[in-house]
Coordinates of C-alpha atoms in Angstrom, one line a residue:
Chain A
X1 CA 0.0 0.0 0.0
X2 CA 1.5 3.5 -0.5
X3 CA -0.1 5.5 2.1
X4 CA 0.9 9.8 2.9
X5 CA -0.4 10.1 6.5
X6 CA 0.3 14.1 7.4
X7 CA 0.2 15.4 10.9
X8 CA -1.6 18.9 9.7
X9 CA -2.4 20.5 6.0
X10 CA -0.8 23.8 7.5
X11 CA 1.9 25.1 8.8
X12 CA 1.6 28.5 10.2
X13 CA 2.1 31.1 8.2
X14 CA 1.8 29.4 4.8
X15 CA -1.1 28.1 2.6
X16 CA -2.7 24.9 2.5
X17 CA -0.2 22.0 2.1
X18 CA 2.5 23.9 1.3
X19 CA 4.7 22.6 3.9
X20 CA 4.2 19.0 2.4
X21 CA 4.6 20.0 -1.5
X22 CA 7.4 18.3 -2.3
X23 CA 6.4 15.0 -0.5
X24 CA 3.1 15.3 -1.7
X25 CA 4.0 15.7 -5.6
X26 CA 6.6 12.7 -5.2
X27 CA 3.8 10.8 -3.5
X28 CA 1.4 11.4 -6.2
X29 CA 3.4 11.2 -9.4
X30 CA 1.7 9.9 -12.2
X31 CA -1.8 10.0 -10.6
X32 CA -4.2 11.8 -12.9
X33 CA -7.2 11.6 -11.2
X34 CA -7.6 12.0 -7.2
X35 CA -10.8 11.6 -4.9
X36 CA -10.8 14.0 -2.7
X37 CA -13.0 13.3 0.6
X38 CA -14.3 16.5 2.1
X39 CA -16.7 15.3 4.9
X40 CA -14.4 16.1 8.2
X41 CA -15.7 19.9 6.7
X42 CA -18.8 20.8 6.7
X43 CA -18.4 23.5 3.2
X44 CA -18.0 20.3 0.7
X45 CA -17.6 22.8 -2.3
X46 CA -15.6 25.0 -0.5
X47 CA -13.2 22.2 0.4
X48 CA -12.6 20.7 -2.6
X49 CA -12.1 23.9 -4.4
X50 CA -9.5 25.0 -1.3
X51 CA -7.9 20.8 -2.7
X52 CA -7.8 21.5 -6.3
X53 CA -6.2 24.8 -6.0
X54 CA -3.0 23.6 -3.8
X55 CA -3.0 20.2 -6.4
X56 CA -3.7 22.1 -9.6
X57 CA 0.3 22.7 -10.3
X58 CA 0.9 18.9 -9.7
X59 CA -1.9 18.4 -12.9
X60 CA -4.2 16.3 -10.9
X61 CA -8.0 16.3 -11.5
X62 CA -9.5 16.3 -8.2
X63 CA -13.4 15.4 -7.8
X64 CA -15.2 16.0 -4.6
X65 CA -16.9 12.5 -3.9
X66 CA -19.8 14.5 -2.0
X67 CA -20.4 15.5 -5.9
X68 CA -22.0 12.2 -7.1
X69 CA -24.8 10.6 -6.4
X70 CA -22.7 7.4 -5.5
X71 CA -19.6 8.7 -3.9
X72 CA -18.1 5.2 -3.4
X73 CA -18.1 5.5 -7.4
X74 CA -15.7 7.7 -7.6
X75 CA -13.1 6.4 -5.3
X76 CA -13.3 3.2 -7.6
X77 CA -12.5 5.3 -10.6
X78 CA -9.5 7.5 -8.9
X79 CA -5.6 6.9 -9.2
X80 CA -5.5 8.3 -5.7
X81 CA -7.5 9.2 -2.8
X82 CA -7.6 11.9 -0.3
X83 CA -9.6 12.6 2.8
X84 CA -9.1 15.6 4.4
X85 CA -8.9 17.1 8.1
X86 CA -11.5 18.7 10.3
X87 CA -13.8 16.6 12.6
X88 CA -12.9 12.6 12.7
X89 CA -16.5 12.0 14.2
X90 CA -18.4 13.6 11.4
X91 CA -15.8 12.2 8.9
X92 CA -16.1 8.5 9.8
X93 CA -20.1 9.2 10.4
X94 CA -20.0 9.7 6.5
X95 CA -17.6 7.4 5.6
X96 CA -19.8 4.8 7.0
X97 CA -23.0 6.6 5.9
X98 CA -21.5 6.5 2.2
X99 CA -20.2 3.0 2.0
X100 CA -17.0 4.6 1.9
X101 CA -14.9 2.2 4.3
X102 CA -14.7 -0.1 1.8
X103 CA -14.5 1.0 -1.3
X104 CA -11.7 3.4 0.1
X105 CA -9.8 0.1 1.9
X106 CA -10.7 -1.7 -1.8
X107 CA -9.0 0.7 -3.8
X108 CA -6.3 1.7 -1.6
X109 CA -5.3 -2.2 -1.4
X110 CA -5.4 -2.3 -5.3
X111 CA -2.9 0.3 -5.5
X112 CA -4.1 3.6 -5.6
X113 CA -2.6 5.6 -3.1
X114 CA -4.0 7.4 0.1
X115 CA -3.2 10.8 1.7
X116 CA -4.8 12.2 4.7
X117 CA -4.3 14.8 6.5
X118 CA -5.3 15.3 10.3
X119 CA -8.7 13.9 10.3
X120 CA -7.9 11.8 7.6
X121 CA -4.7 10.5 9.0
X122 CA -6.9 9.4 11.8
X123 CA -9.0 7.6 9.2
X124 CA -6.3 5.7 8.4
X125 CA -5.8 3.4 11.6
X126 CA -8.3 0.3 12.7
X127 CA -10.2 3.1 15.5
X128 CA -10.6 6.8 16.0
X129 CA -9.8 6.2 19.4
X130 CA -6.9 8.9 19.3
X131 CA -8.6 11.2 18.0
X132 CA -8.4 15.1 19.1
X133 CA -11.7 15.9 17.8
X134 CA -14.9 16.6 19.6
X135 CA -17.3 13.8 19.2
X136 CA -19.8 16.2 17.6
X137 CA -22.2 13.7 16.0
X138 CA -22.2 9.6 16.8
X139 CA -20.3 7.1 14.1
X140 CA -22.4 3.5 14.3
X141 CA -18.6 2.9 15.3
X142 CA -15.5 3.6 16.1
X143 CA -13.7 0.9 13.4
X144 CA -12.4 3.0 10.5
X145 CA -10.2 1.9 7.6
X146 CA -7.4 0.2 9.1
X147 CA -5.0 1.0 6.5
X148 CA -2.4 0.4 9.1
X149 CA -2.4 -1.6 12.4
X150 CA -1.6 0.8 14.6
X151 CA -3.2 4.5 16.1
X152 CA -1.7 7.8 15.2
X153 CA -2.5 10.7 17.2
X154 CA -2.0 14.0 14.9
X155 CA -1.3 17.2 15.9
X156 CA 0.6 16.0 18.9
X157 CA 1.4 18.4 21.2
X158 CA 4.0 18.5 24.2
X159 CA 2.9 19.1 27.9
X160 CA 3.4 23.1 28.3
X161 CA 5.0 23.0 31.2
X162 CA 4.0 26.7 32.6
X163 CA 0.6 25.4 31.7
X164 CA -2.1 25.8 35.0
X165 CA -4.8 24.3 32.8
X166 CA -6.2 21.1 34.7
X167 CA -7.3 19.5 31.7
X168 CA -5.5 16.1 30.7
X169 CA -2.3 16.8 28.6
X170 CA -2.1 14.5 25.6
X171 CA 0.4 12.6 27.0
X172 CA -1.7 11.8 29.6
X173 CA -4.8 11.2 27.0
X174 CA -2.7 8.2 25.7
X175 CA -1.7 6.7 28.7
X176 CA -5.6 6.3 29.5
X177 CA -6.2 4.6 25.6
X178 CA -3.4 2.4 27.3
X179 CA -5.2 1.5 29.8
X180 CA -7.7 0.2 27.9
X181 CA -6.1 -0.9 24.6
X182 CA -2.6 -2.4 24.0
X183 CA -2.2 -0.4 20.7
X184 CA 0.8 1.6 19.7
X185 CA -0.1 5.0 19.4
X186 CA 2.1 7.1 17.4
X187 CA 1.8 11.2 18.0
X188 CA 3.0 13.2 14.9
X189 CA 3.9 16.5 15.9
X190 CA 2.7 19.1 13.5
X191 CA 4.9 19.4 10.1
X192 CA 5.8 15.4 10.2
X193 CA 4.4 12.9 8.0
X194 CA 4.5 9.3 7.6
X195 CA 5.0 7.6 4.2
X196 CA 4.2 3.8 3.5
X197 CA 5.4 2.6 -0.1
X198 CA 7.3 -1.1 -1.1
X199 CA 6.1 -2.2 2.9
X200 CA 8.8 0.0 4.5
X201 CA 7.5 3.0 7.1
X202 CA 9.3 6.1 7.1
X203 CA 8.7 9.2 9.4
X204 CA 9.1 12.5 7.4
X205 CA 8.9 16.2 7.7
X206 CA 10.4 18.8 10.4
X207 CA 13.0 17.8 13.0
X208 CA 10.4 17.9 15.5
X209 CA 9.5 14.2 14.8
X210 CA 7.6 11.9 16.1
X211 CA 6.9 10.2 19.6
X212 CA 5.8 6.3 20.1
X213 CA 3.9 5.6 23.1
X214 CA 3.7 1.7 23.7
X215 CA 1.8 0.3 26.9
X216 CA 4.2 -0.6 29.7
X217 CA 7.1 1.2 27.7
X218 CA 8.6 4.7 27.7
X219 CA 7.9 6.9 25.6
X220 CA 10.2 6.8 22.3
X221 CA 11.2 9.5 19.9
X222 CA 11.9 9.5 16.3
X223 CA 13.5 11.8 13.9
X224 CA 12.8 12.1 10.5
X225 CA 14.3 9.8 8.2
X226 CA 13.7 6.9 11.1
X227 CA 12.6 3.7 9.9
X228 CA 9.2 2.5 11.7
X229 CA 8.5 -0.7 9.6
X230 CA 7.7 -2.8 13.1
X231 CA 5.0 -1.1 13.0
X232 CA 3.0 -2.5 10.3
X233 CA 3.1 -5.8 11.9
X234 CA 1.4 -4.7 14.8
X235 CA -0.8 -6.8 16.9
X236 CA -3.4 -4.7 17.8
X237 CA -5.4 -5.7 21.5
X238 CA -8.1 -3.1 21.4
X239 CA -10.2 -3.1 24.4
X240 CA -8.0 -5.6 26.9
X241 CA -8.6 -3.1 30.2
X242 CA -5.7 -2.9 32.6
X243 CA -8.2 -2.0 35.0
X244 CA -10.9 -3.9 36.9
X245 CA -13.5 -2.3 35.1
Chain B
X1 CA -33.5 18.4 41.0
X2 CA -30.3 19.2 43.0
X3 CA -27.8 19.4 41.0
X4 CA -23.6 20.6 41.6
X5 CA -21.8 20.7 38.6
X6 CA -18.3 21.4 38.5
X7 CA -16.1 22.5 35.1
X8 CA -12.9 20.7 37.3
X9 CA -12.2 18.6 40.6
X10 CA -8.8 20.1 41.9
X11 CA -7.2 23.9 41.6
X12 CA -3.8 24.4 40.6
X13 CA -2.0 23.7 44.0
X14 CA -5.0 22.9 46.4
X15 CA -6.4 19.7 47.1
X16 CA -8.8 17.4 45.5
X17 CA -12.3 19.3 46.0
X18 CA -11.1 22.0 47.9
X19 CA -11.7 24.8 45.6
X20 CA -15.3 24.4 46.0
X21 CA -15.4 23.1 49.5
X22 CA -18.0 25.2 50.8
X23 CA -20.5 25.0 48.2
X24 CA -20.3 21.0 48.2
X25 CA -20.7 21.2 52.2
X26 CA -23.7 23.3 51.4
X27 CA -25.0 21.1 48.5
X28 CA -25.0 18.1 50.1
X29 CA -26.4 19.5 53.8
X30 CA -28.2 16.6 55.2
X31 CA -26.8 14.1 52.8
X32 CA -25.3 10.5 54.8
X33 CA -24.6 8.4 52.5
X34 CA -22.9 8.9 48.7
X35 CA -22.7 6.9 46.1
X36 CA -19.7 7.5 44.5
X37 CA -19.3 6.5 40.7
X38 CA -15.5 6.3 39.9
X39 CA -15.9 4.4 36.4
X40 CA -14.2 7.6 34.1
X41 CA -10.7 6.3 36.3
X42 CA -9.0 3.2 36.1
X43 CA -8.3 2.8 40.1
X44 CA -11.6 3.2 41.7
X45 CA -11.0 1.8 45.2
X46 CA -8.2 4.5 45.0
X47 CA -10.4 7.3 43.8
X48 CA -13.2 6.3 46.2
X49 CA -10.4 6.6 49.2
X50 CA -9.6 10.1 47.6
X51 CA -13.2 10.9 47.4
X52 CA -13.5 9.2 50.9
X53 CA -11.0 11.3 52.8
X54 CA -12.1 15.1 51.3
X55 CA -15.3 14.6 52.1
X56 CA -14.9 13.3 55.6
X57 CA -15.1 15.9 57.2
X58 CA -18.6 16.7 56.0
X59 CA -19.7 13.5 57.9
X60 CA -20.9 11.6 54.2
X61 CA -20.4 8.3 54.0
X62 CA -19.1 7.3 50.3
X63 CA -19.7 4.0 49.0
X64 CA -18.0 3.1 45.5
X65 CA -20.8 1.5 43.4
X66 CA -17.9 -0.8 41.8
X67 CA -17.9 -2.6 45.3
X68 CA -21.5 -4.1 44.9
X69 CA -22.5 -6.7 42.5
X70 CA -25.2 -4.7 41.4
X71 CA -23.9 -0.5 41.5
X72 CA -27.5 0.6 40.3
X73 CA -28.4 -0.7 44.2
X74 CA -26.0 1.8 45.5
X75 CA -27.7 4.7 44.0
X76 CA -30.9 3.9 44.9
X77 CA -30.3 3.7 48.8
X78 CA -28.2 7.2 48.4
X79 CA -29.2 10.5 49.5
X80 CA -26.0 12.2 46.9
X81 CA -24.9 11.1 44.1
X82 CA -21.0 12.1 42.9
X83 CA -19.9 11.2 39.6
X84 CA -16.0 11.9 39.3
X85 CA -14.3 13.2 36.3
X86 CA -11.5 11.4 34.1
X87 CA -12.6 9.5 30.9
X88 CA -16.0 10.7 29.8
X89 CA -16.1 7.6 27.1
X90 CA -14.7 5.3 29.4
X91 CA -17.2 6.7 32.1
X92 CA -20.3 6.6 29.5
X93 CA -19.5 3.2 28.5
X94 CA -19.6 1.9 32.4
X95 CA -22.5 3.5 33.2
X96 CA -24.7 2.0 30.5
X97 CA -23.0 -1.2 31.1
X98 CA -24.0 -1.8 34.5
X99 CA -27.8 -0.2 34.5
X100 CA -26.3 3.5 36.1
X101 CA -28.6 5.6 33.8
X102 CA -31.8 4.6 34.5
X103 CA -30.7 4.2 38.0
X104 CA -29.2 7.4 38.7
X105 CA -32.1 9.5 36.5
X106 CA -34.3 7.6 38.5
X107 CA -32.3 8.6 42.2
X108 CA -32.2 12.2 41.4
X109 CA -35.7 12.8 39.9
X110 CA -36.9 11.3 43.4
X111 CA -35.0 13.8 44.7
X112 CA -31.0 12.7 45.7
X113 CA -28.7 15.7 45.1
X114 CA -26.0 15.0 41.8
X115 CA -22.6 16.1 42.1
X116 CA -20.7 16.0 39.2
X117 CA -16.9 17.0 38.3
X118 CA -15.6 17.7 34.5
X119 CA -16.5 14.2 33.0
X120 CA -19.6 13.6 35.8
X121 CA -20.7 16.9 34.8
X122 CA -20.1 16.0 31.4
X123 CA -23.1 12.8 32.2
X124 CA -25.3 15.4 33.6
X125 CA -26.2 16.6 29.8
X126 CA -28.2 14.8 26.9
X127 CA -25.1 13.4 25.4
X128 CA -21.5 13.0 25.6
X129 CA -21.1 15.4 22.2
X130 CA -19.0 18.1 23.7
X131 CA -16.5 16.3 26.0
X132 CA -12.8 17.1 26.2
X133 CA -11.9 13.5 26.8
X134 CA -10.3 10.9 23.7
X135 CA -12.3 8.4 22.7
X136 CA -10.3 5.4 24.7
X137 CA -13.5 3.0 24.6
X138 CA -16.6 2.9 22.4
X139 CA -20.1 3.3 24.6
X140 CA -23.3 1.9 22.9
X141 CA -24.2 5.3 22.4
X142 CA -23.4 8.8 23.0
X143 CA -26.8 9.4 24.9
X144 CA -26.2 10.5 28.6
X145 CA -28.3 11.3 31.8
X146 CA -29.7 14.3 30.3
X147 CA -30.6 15.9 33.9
X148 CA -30.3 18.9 32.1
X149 CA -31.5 20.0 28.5
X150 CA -28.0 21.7 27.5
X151 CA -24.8 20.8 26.6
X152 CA -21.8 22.0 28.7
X153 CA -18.1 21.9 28.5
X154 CA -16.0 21.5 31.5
X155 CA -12.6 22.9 31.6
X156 CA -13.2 25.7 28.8
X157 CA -10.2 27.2 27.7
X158 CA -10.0 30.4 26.1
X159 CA -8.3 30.3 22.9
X160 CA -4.4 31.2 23.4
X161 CA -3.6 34.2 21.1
X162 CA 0.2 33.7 20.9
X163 CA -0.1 29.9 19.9
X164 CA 1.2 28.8 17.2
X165 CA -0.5 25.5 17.5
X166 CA -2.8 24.2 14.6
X167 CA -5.2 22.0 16.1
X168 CA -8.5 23.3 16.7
X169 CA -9.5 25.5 19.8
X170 CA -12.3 24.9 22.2
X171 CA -14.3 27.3 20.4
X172 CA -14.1 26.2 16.9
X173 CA -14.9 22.8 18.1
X174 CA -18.2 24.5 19.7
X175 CA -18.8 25.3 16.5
X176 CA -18.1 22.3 14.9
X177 CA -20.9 20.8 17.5
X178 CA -23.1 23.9 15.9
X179 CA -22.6 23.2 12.6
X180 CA -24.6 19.6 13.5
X181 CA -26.9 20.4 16.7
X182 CA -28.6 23.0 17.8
X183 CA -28.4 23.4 21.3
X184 CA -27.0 25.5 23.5
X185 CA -23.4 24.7 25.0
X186 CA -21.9 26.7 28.0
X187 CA -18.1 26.6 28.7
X188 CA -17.4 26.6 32.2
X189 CA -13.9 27.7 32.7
X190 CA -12.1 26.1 35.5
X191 CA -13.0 26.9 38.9
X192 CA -16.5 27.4 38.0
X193 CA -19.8 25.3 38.5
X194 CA -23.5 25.5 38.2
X195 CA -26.3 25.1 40.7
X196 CA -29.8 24.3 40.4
X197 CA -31.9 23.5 42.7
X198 CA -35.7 24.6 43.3
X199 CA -35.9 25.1 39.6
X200 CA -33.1 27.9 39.3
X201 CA -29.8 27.4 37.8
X202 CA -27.0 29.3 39.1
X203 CA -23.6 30.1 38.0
X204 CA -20.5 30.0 41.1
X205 CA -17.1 30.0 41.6
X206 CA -14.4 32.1 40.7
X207 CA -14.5 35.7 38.8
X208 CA -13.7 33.9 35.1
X209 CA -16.9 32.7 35.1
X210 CA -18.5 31.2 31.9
X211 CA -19.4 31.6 28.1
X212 CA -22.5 30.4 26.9
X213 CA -22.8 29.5 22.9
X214 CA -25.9 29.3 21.1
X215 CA -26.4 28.7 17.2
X216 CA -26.6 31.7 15.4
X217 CA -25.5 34.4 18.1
X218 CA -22.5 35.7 19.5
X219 CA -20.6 33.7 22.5
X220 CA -22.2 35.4 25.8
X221 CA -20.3 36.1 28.9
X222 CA -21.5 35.4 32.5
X223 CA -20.0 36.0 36.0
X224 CA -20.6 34.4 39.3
X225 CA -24.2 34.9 40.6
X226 CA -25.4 35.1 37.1
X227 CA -28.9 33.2 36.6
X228 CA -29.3 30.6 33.8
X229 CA -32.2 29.5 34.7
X230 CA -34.1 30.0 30.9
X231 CA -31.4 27.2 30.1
X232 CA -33.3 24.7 31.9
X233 CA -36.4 25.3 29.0
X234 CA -33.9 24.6 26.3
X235 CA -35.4 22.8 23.3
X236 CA -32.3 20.7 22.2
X237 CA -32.1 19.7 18.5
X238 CA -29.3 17.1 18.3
X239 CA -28.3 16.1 15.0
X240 CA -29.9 18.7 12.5
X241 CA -27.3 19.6 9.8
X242 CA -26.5 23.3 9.2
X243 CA -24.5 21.7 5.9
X244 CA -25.5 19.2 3.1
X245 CA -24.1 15.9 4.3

């Protein structure tokens, strides 16, 4: 499978996957025609427009799915598919209301390649149980596309250590997925990405990195460049509580 | 109904509770025996003890519901009912699992004061749709006590202006939540709670006080003292697209 999983679409201070150009046109290469999957949004139109104008120098024809009557359809027919960030709850709520989780998985195993971006990163691993996002409106589930065996937390952010806020840090967040899943979770700080192709893993993106988060494990960090292949043999335990429950 | 909700359980450098000591004293008055639900931690005899020990000296006796075969029994020979804060998912998921809904809607309609803190106070509303919290575990559904007709969110954070961050802040997930329900959400910043009781809903704590957002207005600012009350009329719309799905 040759998978693009990015952290964020923007870095601050410049447009809309810019910081990911040159990854993304290497990615995409000799696709023609890309599916772009706007539903984390909730301006469809807006959002593919926003898609085709970062993509239009790379020559790729991008079609909102939310555009036909059968969206499914038009991942089938793409060289390459692309979901988009925003909310995970809404997005997998579609992707299941569209019959989108598997024609996505279908095509994606046939070849075509997938990018996501926040949201659609998320999309990417068996659950959304790392998820950021505010669970807005109920998914019939919490299984999405399991493209890879493991979670991904996007956006990951450090504990601010000045910080009087109360609220769980994101550490902390994944710790309690720990204690109820035995699932490596892997936070992508914004500006990293992580590229699948020819079965090998490889972190890219700024020096920032990435951060593993394993149960009963310290926590490990990653540069770019780093090798994570392990990870797509993952055995995945969701649901095994550590606690008497 | 008597109802104490809390945005947060402990104060930057003060003990568990202590923040709000005297309102819970006053809240639970006459109260003898708790039922403490500690199902959004992993440790519950741990967090009962904690729970235990700062109410003491009010003279409550707390019972853990997770130390009966049936925790719905609990409840329903309690004068107060607390539900602790932690994992809202993970707290959701328990209490449907082990009959708490109907039994606690049931206690407090008779009449038993509710306590809750950040993810208890998260229970206290129709659903679960504008937690803080990751979604560790899948609950059978998003539905929650709904002792009130709003939504809140604990632990509201006002957006930092210098951050450079790129994941959404608390307010554009509000309205996120707006873009897909229309009901009224109120941050409570920490060190805030709400009151009702005799059909009046109340606004305490400290001076930050509280932002209520509605569909279609501007965010509204309250201050300690402030009455909510029309909140308890609210005509909740969950689930009523503002975009074409």
């Amino acid at each position: 499978m040759h998978l693009l999983l990015l952290s964020n679409s923007t870095a601050p201070g410049r447009g809309y996957l810019d910081h990911a150009r040159e990854e993304i046109a290497d990615f995409l290469g000799g696709a023609r025609r890309l599916a772009f999957v706007p539903y984390a949004g909730a301006d469809h139109d807006g959002y593919t427009a926003q898609v085709a104008r970062a993509l239009d120098p790379l020559g790729v024809e991008v079609t909102g799915v939310h555009t036909a009557s059968r969206p499914a359809e038009v991942v089938a027919a793409a060289d390459a598919v692309f979901v988009g960030g925003g909310n995970s709850f809404r997005l997998l709520a579609a992707l299941h209301r569209h019959g989108l989780v598997d024609a996505v998985r279908a095509r994606v195993t046939a070849g075509a390649g997938y990018m996501g971006s926040s949201a659609g990163t998320n999309m990417a691993c068996p659950t959304l149980r790392t998820t950021n996002d505010m669970p807005i409106v109920q998914p019939p589930t919490f299984a999405a596309l399991g493209l890879v065996p493991f979670q991904i937390n996007p956006h990951y952010l450090d504990p601010a250590p000045d910080s009087s806020h109360m609220g769980e840090t994101r550490a902390q967040r994944i710790a309690e997925f720990h204690q109820e899943n035995d699932v490596p979770v892997l936070g992508l700080r914004e500006g990293t990405w992580l590229r699948a192709s020819d079965g090998r893993l490889v972190l890219g993106g700024i020096e920032a990195g990435a951060v593993l988060f394993e149960r009963g494990s310290e926590a490990e960090e990653f540069r770019p460049g780093a090798e994570l292949t392990r990870l797509l043999t993952t055995a995945a335990a969701f649901d095994s509580p550590a606690a008497d429950r």
